[in-house]
Every structure is written in C-alpha cells, then in structure tokens.
Coordinates of C-alpha atoms in Angstrom, one line a residue:
M1 CA 67.1 100.2 72.5
S2 CA 67.6 96.9 70.6
Y3 CA 69.9 94.1 71.6
A4 CA 72.2 94.9 68.7
N5 CA 72.9 98.2 70.3
I6 CA 74.0 96.8 73.6
K7 CA 75.8 93.6 72.7
P8 CA 79.6 93.9 72.9
K9 CA 81.3 95.5 70.1
L10 CA 84.9 94.9 71.3
D11 CA 86.9 94.8 68.1
I12 CA 89.6 92.9 69.9
P13 CA 92.9 93.1 68.0
R14 CA 94.3 89.7 67.2
G15 CA 97.4 90.3 69.4
Q16 CA 95.2 91.1 72.4
V17 CA 93.0 87.9 72.3
L18 CA 95.5 85.8 74.1
S19 CA 96.2 88.5 76.8
L20 CA 92.5 88.8 77.4
L21 CA 92.1 85.0 77.7
K22 CA 95.0 84.8 80.1
A23 CA 93.6 87.8 82.2
F24 CA 90.2 86.0 82.2
F25 CA 91.6 82.8 83.6
F26 CA 94.0 84.7 85.9
F27 CA 91.1 86.4 87.6
F28 CA 89.1 83.1 87.5
S29 CA 92.0 81.4 89.6
V30 CA 92.3 84.3 92.1
L31 CA 88.6 84.4 93.0
C32 CA 88.4 80.6 93.0
S33 CA 91.2 80.4 95.5
W34 CA 89.3 82.9 97.7
Y35 CA 85.7 81.7 97.4
V36 CA 86.7 78.1 98.1
I37 CA 87.8 79.1 101.7
R38 CA 85.3 81.8 102.0
P39 CA 82.7 79.5 103.8
V40 CA 85.3 78.7 106.4
R41 CA 85.7 82.5 107.1
N42 CA 81.9 82.9 107.2
E43 CA 81.4 80.1 109.7
M44 CA 84.0 81.8 112.0
A45 CA 82.0 85.0 111.8
V46 CA 78.7 83.2 112.6
Q47 CA 80.3 81.6 115.7
A48 CA 81.9 84.8 116.8
G49 CA 78.4 86.5 116.9
L50 CA 77.1 89.6 115.2
E51 CA 77.8 91.8 118.3
N52 CA 81.6 90.9 118.1
L53 CA 82.0 91.6 114.4
P54 CA 82.9 95.4 114.9
V55 CA 85.8 94.3 117.2
L56 CA 87.0 91.7 114.8
L57 CA 86.8 94.1 111.8
S58 CA 88.7 96.6 113.8
I59 CA 91.5 94.1 114.4
V60 CA 91.5 93.5 110.6
L61 CA 91.8 97.2 110.0
L62 CA 94.8 97.4 112.3
V63 CA 96.5 94.5 110.4
M64 CA 95.7 96.3 107.1
L65 CA 97.4 99.5 108.5
L66 CA 100.5 97.5 109.3
A67 CA 100.5 95.4 106.1
N68 CA 100.3 98.4 103.7
P69 CA 103.6 100.0 104.5
I70 CA 105.3 96.6 104.2
Y71 CA 103.7 96.1 100.7
S72 CA 104.7 99.7 99.7
W73 CA 108.3 99.0 100.8
L74 CA 108.3 95.7 98.8
V75 CA 107.1 97.3 95.5
S76 CA 109.7 100.1 96.0
K77 CA 112.5 97.6 96.1
V78 CA 111.6 94.7 93.6
K79 CA 111.1 94.7 89.9
K80 CA 107.5 95.5 88.8
D81 CA 107.0 92.3 86.9
R82 CA 107.7 90.3 90.1
I83 CA 105.4 92.1 92.5
V84 CA 102.5 89.7 92.0
L85 CA 104.7 86.6 92.0
Y86 CA 106.3 87.5 95.4
T87 CA 103.0 88.5 97.0
Y88 CA 101.1 85.4 95.9
L89 CA 103.9 83.2 96.9
F90 CA 103.8 84.7 100.5
F91 CA 100.1 84.0 100.7
I92 CA 100.5 80.4 99.4
L93 CA 103.1 79.8 102.2
N94 CA 100.6 81.3 104.7
L95 CA 97.9 78.9 103.6
L96 CA 100.3 75.9 104.0
C97 CA 101.2 77.1 107.5
F98 CA 97.5 77.2 108.5
L99 CA 97.0 73.7 107.1
L100 CA 100.0 72.3 108.9
G101 CA 99.0 74.0 112.1
W102 CA 95.5 72.7 112.0
N103 CA 96.8 69.1 111.4
F104 CA 99.3 69.0 114.2
L105 CA 97.9 71.2 116.9
D106 CA 95.4 70.1 119.6
E107 CA 91.9 71.4 120.1
S108 CA 93.0 74.5 122.1
G109 CA 95.6 75.3 119.4
R110 CA 93.0 74.9 116.7
A111 CA 90.7 77.3 118.4
R112 CA 93.4 79.9 118.3
I113 CA 94.2 79.2 114.6
A114 CA 90.5 79.6 113.8
K115 CA 90.4 83.2 115.2
V116 CA 93.7 84.1 113.5
F117 CA 92.3 82.5 110.2
Y118 CA 89.2 84.7 110.3
I119 CA 91.3 87.9 110.6
W120 CA 93.8 86.6 108.0
C121 CA 91.1 85.8 105.5
N122 CA 89.8 89.4 105.5
V123 CA 93.4 90.5 104.7
Y124 CA 94.0 87.8 102.1
S125 CA 90.7 88.5 100.2
F126 CA 91.4 92.1 99.7
F127 CA 95.1 91.8 98.9
V128 CA 95.1 89.1 96.3
V129 CA 92.2 90.8 94.4
S130 CA 93.7 94.3 94.6
I131 CA 97.1 93.0 93.5
F132 CA 95.5 91.3 90.5
W133 CA 94.0 94.5 89.4
V134 CA 97.3 96.3 89.9
S135 CA 98.7 93.9 87.3
M136 CA 95.7 94.6 85.0
I137 CA 95.7 98.4 85.2
N138 CA 99.5 98.5 84.5
F139 CA 99.0 96.2 81.4
F140 CA 95.9 97.7 79.9
Q141 CA 95.3 101.4 79.0
S142 CA 92.2 103.3 79.8
H143 CA 90.5 102.8 76.5
E144 CA 91.3 99.1 76.6
A145 CA 90.0 98.9 80.2
K146 CA 86.5 100.2 79.1
K147 CA 86.3 97.3 76.6
Y148 CA 88.0 94.5 78.5
F149 CA 87.4 94.9 82.3
G150 CA 83.8 93.7 82.1
I151 CA 84.9 90.5 80.4
I152 CA 87.8 90.0 82.8
S153 CA 85.4 90.5 85.7
A154 CA 83.2 87.8 84.3
G155 CA 86.2 85.4 84.6
G156 CA 86.3 86.3 88.4
S157 CA 82.6 85.7 88.7
L158 CA 83.0 82.3 87.1
G159 CA 85.9 81.6 89.5
A160 CA 83.9 82.7 92.5
F161 CA 81.1 80.3 91.4
T162 CA 83.5 77.5 90.9
G163 CA 85.1 78.0 94.3
S164 CA 81.8 78.1 96.0
S165 CA 80.6 75.0 94.3
V166 CA 83.8 73.2 95.2
A167 CA 83.4 74.2 98.9
R168 CA 79.8 73.1 98.9
Y169 CA 80.9 69.7 97.4
F170 CA 83.6 69.1 100.0
S171 CA 81.6 70.4 103.0
T172 CA 79.7 67.3 104.0
E173 CA 78.4 69.0 107.1
I174 CA 76.6 72.3 106.6
C175 CA 73.2 71.5 107.8
G176 CA 73.4 67.8 108.1
T177 CA 74.9 65.4 110.7
A178 CA 77.7 63.7 108.7
S179 CA 81.1 64.1 110.2
M180 CA 83.9 65.9 108.3
S181 CA 87.4 64.7 107.8
D182 CA 90.0 65.4 110.5
W183 CA 91.2 68.4 108.7
G184 CA 87.6 69.7 108.5
P185 CA 86.9 72.8 106.5
F186 CA 90.7 73.4 106.3
S187 CA 91.0 70.7 103.8
L188 CA 89.7 73.3 101.4
I189 CA 92.9 75.1 101.7
V190 CA 94.6 72.6 99.4
V191 CA 92.2 73.7 96.6
S192 CA 92.9 77.3 97.4
V193 CA 96.7 76.8 97.1
V194 CA 96.4 75.0 93.8
A195 CA 94.2 77.8 92.4
L196 CA 96.4 80.6 93.7
S197 CA 99.5 78.8 92.3
I198 CA 97.8 78.8 88.8
A199 CA 97.1 82.5 89.2
M200 CA 100.8 83.1 90.2
I201 CA 102.0 81.3 87.1
L202 CA 99.6 83.3 84.8
S203 CA 100.7 86.5 86.3
L204 CA 104.1 86.1 84.7
G205 CA 102.5 86.9 81.3
F206 CA 101.5 90.4 82.4
K207 CA 104.6 92.6 82.5
P208 CA 103.8 96.3 82.5
K209 CA 103.6 97.6 78.9
A210 CA 106.3 100.0 77.7
N211 CA 103.7 102.0 75.8
H212 CA 101.5 102.6 78.9
P213 CA 101.5 106.4 79.2
S214 CA 103.0 106.6 82.7
N215 CA 105.6 103.8 81.8
M216 CA 106.8 105.9 78.9
E217 CA 107.4 108.8 81.4
E218 CA 109.0 106.6 84.1
P219 CA 110.4 103.5 82.5
E220 CA 112.4 102.2 85.4
E221 CA 112.1 98.4 86.2
I222 CA 112.1 99.2 90.0
L223 CA 109.4 101.5 91.2
G224 CA 111.3 103.3 93.9
G225 CA 109.9 105.7 96.5
S226 CA 109.1 104.9 100.1
W227 CA 106.5 103.1 102.1
M228 CA 104.8 106.4 103.0
D229 CA 103.9 107.2 99.3
P230 CA 100.3 105.8 99.3
F231 CA 99.5 107.8 102.4
R232 CA 101.0 111.0 101.0
S233 CA 99.1 110.7 97.8
V234 CA 95.8 110.8 99.7
F235 CA 96.7 114.4 100.7
R236 CA 98.6 115.5 97.5
S237 CA 96.5 114.1 94.7
P238 CA 92.9 115.2 94.3
S239 CA 92.1 112.1 92.3
V240 CA 93.4 109.7 95.0
R241 CA 91.7 111.8 97.7
N242 CA 88.3 111.7 96.0
L243 CA 88.6 107.9 95.2
T244 CA 89.6 107.3 98.9
L245 CA 86.6 109.2 100.1
Y246 CA 84.3 107.3 97.7
M247 CA 85.8 104.0 99.0
I248 CA 85.2 104.9 102.6
L249 CA 81.6 105.9 102.0
W250 CA 80.5 103.1 99.8
T251 CA 82.0 100.4 102.1
S252 CA 80.5 102.2 105.2
V253 CA 77.0 102.4 103.7
M254 CA 77.2 98.8 102.3
T255 CA 78.2 97.5 105.7
I256 CA 75.4 99.4 107.5
G257 CA 73.0 97.9 104.9
W258 CA 74.4 94.4 105.4
M259 CA 74.2 94.6 109.2
V260 CA 70.6 95.7 108.9
A261 CA 69.9 92.9 106.5
L262 CA 71.4 90.4 108.9
D263 CA 69.2 91.7 111.7
I264 CA 66.1 91.2 109.4
I265 CA 67.1 87.7 108.5
Q266 CA 67.8 86.8 112.1
N267 CA 64.3 88.0 113.2
W268 CA 62.8 86.1 110.1
S269 CA 64.2 82.7 111.0
S270 CA 66.2 81.1 113.9
D271 CA 66.9 78.0 111.8
S272 CA 70.5 77.9 110.6
C273 CA 69.7 75.6 107.7
E274 CA 66.9 77.9 106.5
R275 CA 69.2 80.9 106.6
T276 CA 72.0 79.0 104.8
A277 CA 69.5 78.1 102.0
F278 CA 68.4 81.7 101.8
F279 CA 72.0 83.0 101.4
A280 CA 72.6 80.2 98.8
R281 CA 69.6 81.5 96.9
I282 CA 71.2 84.9 96.8
E283 CA 74.3 83.5 95.3
Q284 CA 72.3 81.5 92.7
I285 CA 70.6 84.7 91.6
V286 CA 73.6 87.1 91.8
T287 CA 76.2 85.0 89.8
P288 CA 74.2 84.5 86.5
L289 CA 72.9 88.1 86.5
T290 CA 76.4 89.4 87.1
L291 CA 77.8 87.3 84.3
I292 CA 75.2 88.5 81.9
C293 CA 76.1 92.2 82.8
Q294 CA 79.8 91.6 82.6
F295 CA 79.7 89.9 79.2
F296 CA 77.1 91.9 77.4
I297 CA 76.3 95.2 79.2
T298 CA 79.3 96.5 81.2
S299 CA 81.5 97.5 78.2
Y300 CA 78.6 99.4 76.6
I301 CA 77.7 101.3 79.9
L302 CA 81.3 102.3 80.5
R303 CA 82.0 103.4 76.9
K304 CA 78.7 104.9 75.9
I305 CA 77.0 106.1 79.1
G306 CA 80.1 106.8 81.1
I307 CA 81.9 106.1 84.3
A308 CA 80.4 109.2 86.0
A309 CA 76.9 107.8 85.7
V310 CA 77.9 104.5 87.4
L311 CA 79.5 106.1 90.3
I312 CA 76.7 108.6 90.8
A313 CA 74.0 105.9 90.4
Y314 CA 75.5 103.7 93.3
G315 CA 74.5 106.3 95.9
F316 CA 70.9 106.4 94.6
L317 CA 70.7 102.6 94.6
L318 CA 72.0 102.4 98.2
F319 CA 69.6 105.1 99.3
A320 CA 66.7 103.2 97.8
G321 CA 67.9 99.9 99.4
L322 CA 68.2 101.4 102.9
F323 CA 64.8 103.1 102.5
A324 CA 63.4 99.8 101.6
Y325 CA 64.9 98.1 104.6
A326 CA 63.5 100.8 106.9
T327 CA 60.1 100.7 105.6
F328 CA 59.6 97.0 104.6
P329 CA 61.9 95.0 106.9
V330 CA 61.1 91.5 105.5
F331 CA 63.3 88.8 104.1
T332 CA 61.9 89.4 100.5
T333 CA 63.2 93.0 100.7
V334 CA 66.7 91.7 101.7
L335 CA 66.7 89.2 98.8
V336 CA 65.8 91.9 96.2
V337 CA 68.1 94.7 97.6
V338 CA 71.2 92.4 98.1
C339 CA 70.9 90.9 94.7
I340 CA 70.6 94.4 93.0
L341 CA 73.4 96.0 94.9
R342 CA 75.8 93.0 94.4
V343 CA 75.1 92.8 90.7
F344 CA 75.6 96.5 90.4
E345 CA 78.9 96.4 92.4
Y346 CA 80.5 93.4 90.5
G347 CA 79.0 94.2 87.2
F348 CA 79.4 98.0 86.9
N349 CA 80.9 99.8 89.9
K350 CA 84.1 97.7 90.3
P351 CA 85.0 97.8 86.6
A352 CA 84.4 101.5 86.6
R353 CA 86.6 102.1 89.6
E354 CA 89.4 100.0 88.1
T355 CA 89.1 102.0 84.8
I356 CA 89.6 105.2 86.8
F357 CA 92.8 103.6 88.3
T358 CA 94.4 103.1 84.9
A359 CA 94.6 106.9 84.5
L360 CA 96.5 107.4 87.7
K361 CA 100.3 108.0 87.9
K362 CA 102.5 104.9 88.1
Q363 CA 103.3 105.2 91.8
E364 CA 99.6 105.7 92.6
R365 CA 98.6 102.7 90.5
Y366 CA 101.0 100.3 92.3
K367 CA 100.6 101.7 95.9
S368 CA 97.6 103.9 96.4
T369 CA 95.2 101.6 94.7
V370 CA 96.2 98.7 97.0
L371 CA 95.8 101.1 100.0
M372 CA 92.3 101.9 98.9
D373 CA 91.3 98.4 98.2
T374 CA 92.6 97.1 101.6
F375 CA 93.1 99.6 104.4
V376 CA 90.6 102.2 103.2
A377 CA 87.9 99.7 102.4
R378 CA 88.3 98.0 105.6
S379 CA 88.2 101.4 107.4
G380 CA 84.8 101.9 105.9
E381 CA 83.6 98.5 106.8
A382 CA 84.8 99.0 110.4
M383 CA 83.1 102.4 110.7
G384 CA 79.9 101.1 109.2
S385 CA 79.8 98.1 111.6
W386 CA 80.3 100.3 114.6
F387 CA 77.7 102.6 113.5
A388 CA 75.1 100.0 112.8
V389 CA 75.7 97.8 115.9
K390 CA 77.4 99.8 118.7
G391 CA 76.2 103.2 117.7
M392 CA 72.6 102.3 117.7
L393 CA 73.0 100.4 121.0
I394 CA 74.5 103.4 122.7
L395 CA 71.5 105.5 121.4
G396 CA 69.0 102.8 122.7
L397 CA 67.8 102.1 119.2
S398 CA 67.7 98.9 117.2
S399 CA 70.1 98.3 114.4
L400 CA 67.2 98.7 111.9
S401 CA 67.3 102.4 112.8
A402 CA 70.7 102.5 111.2
A403 CA 69.1 102.5 107.8
W404 CA 67.5 105.8 108.4
G405 CA 70.7 107.2 109.7
A406 CA 72.8 106.1 106.7
L407 CA 70.5 107.7 104.1
P408 CA 72.5 111.1 104.1
L409 CA 75.7 109.1 103.5
A410 CA 74.2 107.5 100.4
V411 CA 73.4 110.9 99.0
L412 CA 76.9 112.1 99.8
L413 CA 78.3 109.1 98.0
S414 CA 76.7 110.2 94.7
W415 CA 78.1 113.7 95.1
V416 CA 81.6 112.3 95.7
G417 CA 81.2 110.0 92.8
Y418 CA 80.6 113.0 90.6
Q419 CA 83.6 114.8 92.0
T420 CA 85.8 111.7 91.5
T421 CA 85.1 111.6 87.7
K422 CA 85.4 115.3 87.4
S423 CA 88.9 115.4 88.9
K424 CA 90.2 112.5 86.7
K425 CA 88.9 112.4 83.2
V426 CA 88.8 108.9 81.8

C-alpha cells in the first residue's frame, strides 16, 4: 500500500474549513485545560498510595452517579446551544473556588482541599471532554465524522501536549529541591481557567445543525425529557446497551493492565525521579505517534477499513498486552504495551466510538453519551481496580496475576465490539 493511498483525501467543502479549524482549536483548548492540571491530580494519586486507589475511584464513581441526573435535568431544561456554555462556566467557577481555597486556608484546610481536588479532577476530565464531543456529534453528521474526527482529535493531542509542557515549565519541583510558589501546583489552575474560557467561547460557534437527521425529526430548541432518560436508554436501546457494555469492558481491562504495569514499574525502580522520567518518555513517544495517526491514517481506517475492525481489534491488542505483562514483566514491556494501547485508543478507538455516537437519536446523543463517557467509564475503572488490587489480595495472589485473569475479558471485548457495530450501522 503506497503513501498516496493512505494520505488524507478529505475533500473539505470551503464552507466547512472554518468549522473544522474552530473544532480543532476548541478541542485543543479543552484538553490543554485538563492536562495542565493533570500532574497535580497524579501527584495526589501517588501520595494516596496504590492500595487506596480502588476506594478513591469508587468515591469518584459515586460522584458520577449523582452528577449525571443533574446534567440530564439541565439539558432537558435549557436550549441545546447553551449546554456547553453553562457546563464549562460551572467548572470554571469550581476551579476558581479551589484556587481561592488553597490561597486562604491553612495547612489542614489545604490537605482536605487536596483530597477533594483529586476526586473532582476525575469528574472534571470526563465531563469537559464528553460534553465537547456532544457538541461535535450534534454538529457533524456520520459521513463527516469519519473524515474530520481524526483531525479534530489531533487538535486535542496538541492541546494535551501543550498543557503538559506548560505544567512541566511551571513545576519547579518535580524531582529537584527548589521550592514552589505559595500557591504551589494550584497556580496551574490559572492556566486551566484561561484555556477552558477560550473553549467556552469557541463552543458558541457550534449550534446543532438543522439538517442533522435527528434534528430534522425533532427540531425543538429545548431537548425535554427527564433526568432518567440516559438510564432508561441502556435498557431500551440495543445500540446504547452494546456501547455501554463495550465501555465497561475496555475501561475495566485497561485499568487492570495499568495496575499491573504500575506494579511492574514499582518493582523495577524505587526512585521517584527515575519513574517520573520513564512516564515522561511514554508521553514523548505517544504524542507524536498519535498525531501522525490522527492526521494521516485515522480517516482512511474509518472510511475504508471500517469502524467494526477498530472496535474488534482493541480486544485483541489488550489480550496481547496482558499476555506480555504476564510472561515478560519488565519495564520495556510496559513501555511498548502502554505506547501501543494509548496510540490506538486516541488515534483510532476514540474517533470510532464518537462516529457511532453521531448515528444515535438526539436524546441519546445529548444524555446517554455523557453517561457512558462519565459514569459507565468510571464504573469500569473502579471494577478493574478492585479486581487487580483487592481481588488478587483476597485470593492471596500478586497483582501480576490479574493479567491472566483479564484475558477472557479482552476476548469478550472484541465480541461486544462486533455486536455494537452490527446493531448500529455507521
């Protein structure tokens, strides 16, 4: 296959160029706002200890369960083109409250804020990204999504890289001995607020299209319905049900794999600086490879090979990764497996899932997709973490044994991926 066959042949209509550019920088700003404060969240996780992560993730899951009905109620009452605006404004106010609290409270108060901030960050990261994609899947149609979502995802990758770079620049004490400012890592919140504010402004240019298939059927400005709609759709809609099961499985298996990988890395080195450098190396590899895929390969794969192949392949890749962990538990294995899985997730699997979302009914696009990206995804993570850490402990086994136990789940993921595309043709 020659390069000419895989390079993007997007044929972008002149009227769509500006929209694509705005979507690109919209996602750039969203992920920049998250990745600039992600190191703060990660530091809280390290200090909490690996053995405590299942409990923390379970608390996050509970918060997600409470937040989703509130979000569903909101989108049932406000105009569709104001959903992103109100949601992002709410999170901006949250960030400012954290910043003020950190500045004015004493050490004991800051300790409590740090724990709340860890839980809040896990909610924030899922909601801001999920609601961005709600805006996209209600603006672009399915055939447009196959062409453009890879490019838009590349904007997010660049934003993530920029946010991480800014965080690294401002964090004067990662492995060194220099002291930080009085605000410490929370000073990065200022950058996050600016980036999310830019995203909020750009969101105003993405009103749901009147010619979107479901909007032609249901043109009302206000979505209507109730806060229970996303939960009901899991039982009533085969497409939503299959997508929900797929989300639970891949997040569970990915979390199990990540827990096993962390165990391998902890056994490899007890030096915090060395581990930090190792994770930084992963970022340096993943970001450029993901960008190459998103710019030059994703569109071709989705349009020519098909979404089904992507969803099915994910299970086989996870199977191979878990098998590699179980048989070759060394840091080189972690480096290779994590890089491959993350590039595949961001470069192919995420755009494929979002393309499927464009074919859902309007109520499902606004409500069910957010439920899947937040509560369902966190459910999978919580289950995976309990399985990898607490489950193996109860059985008297090491967390490395979880890799063997998760192999059947990886196979099941491929089968569910096939059923998902079978129930919703895109």
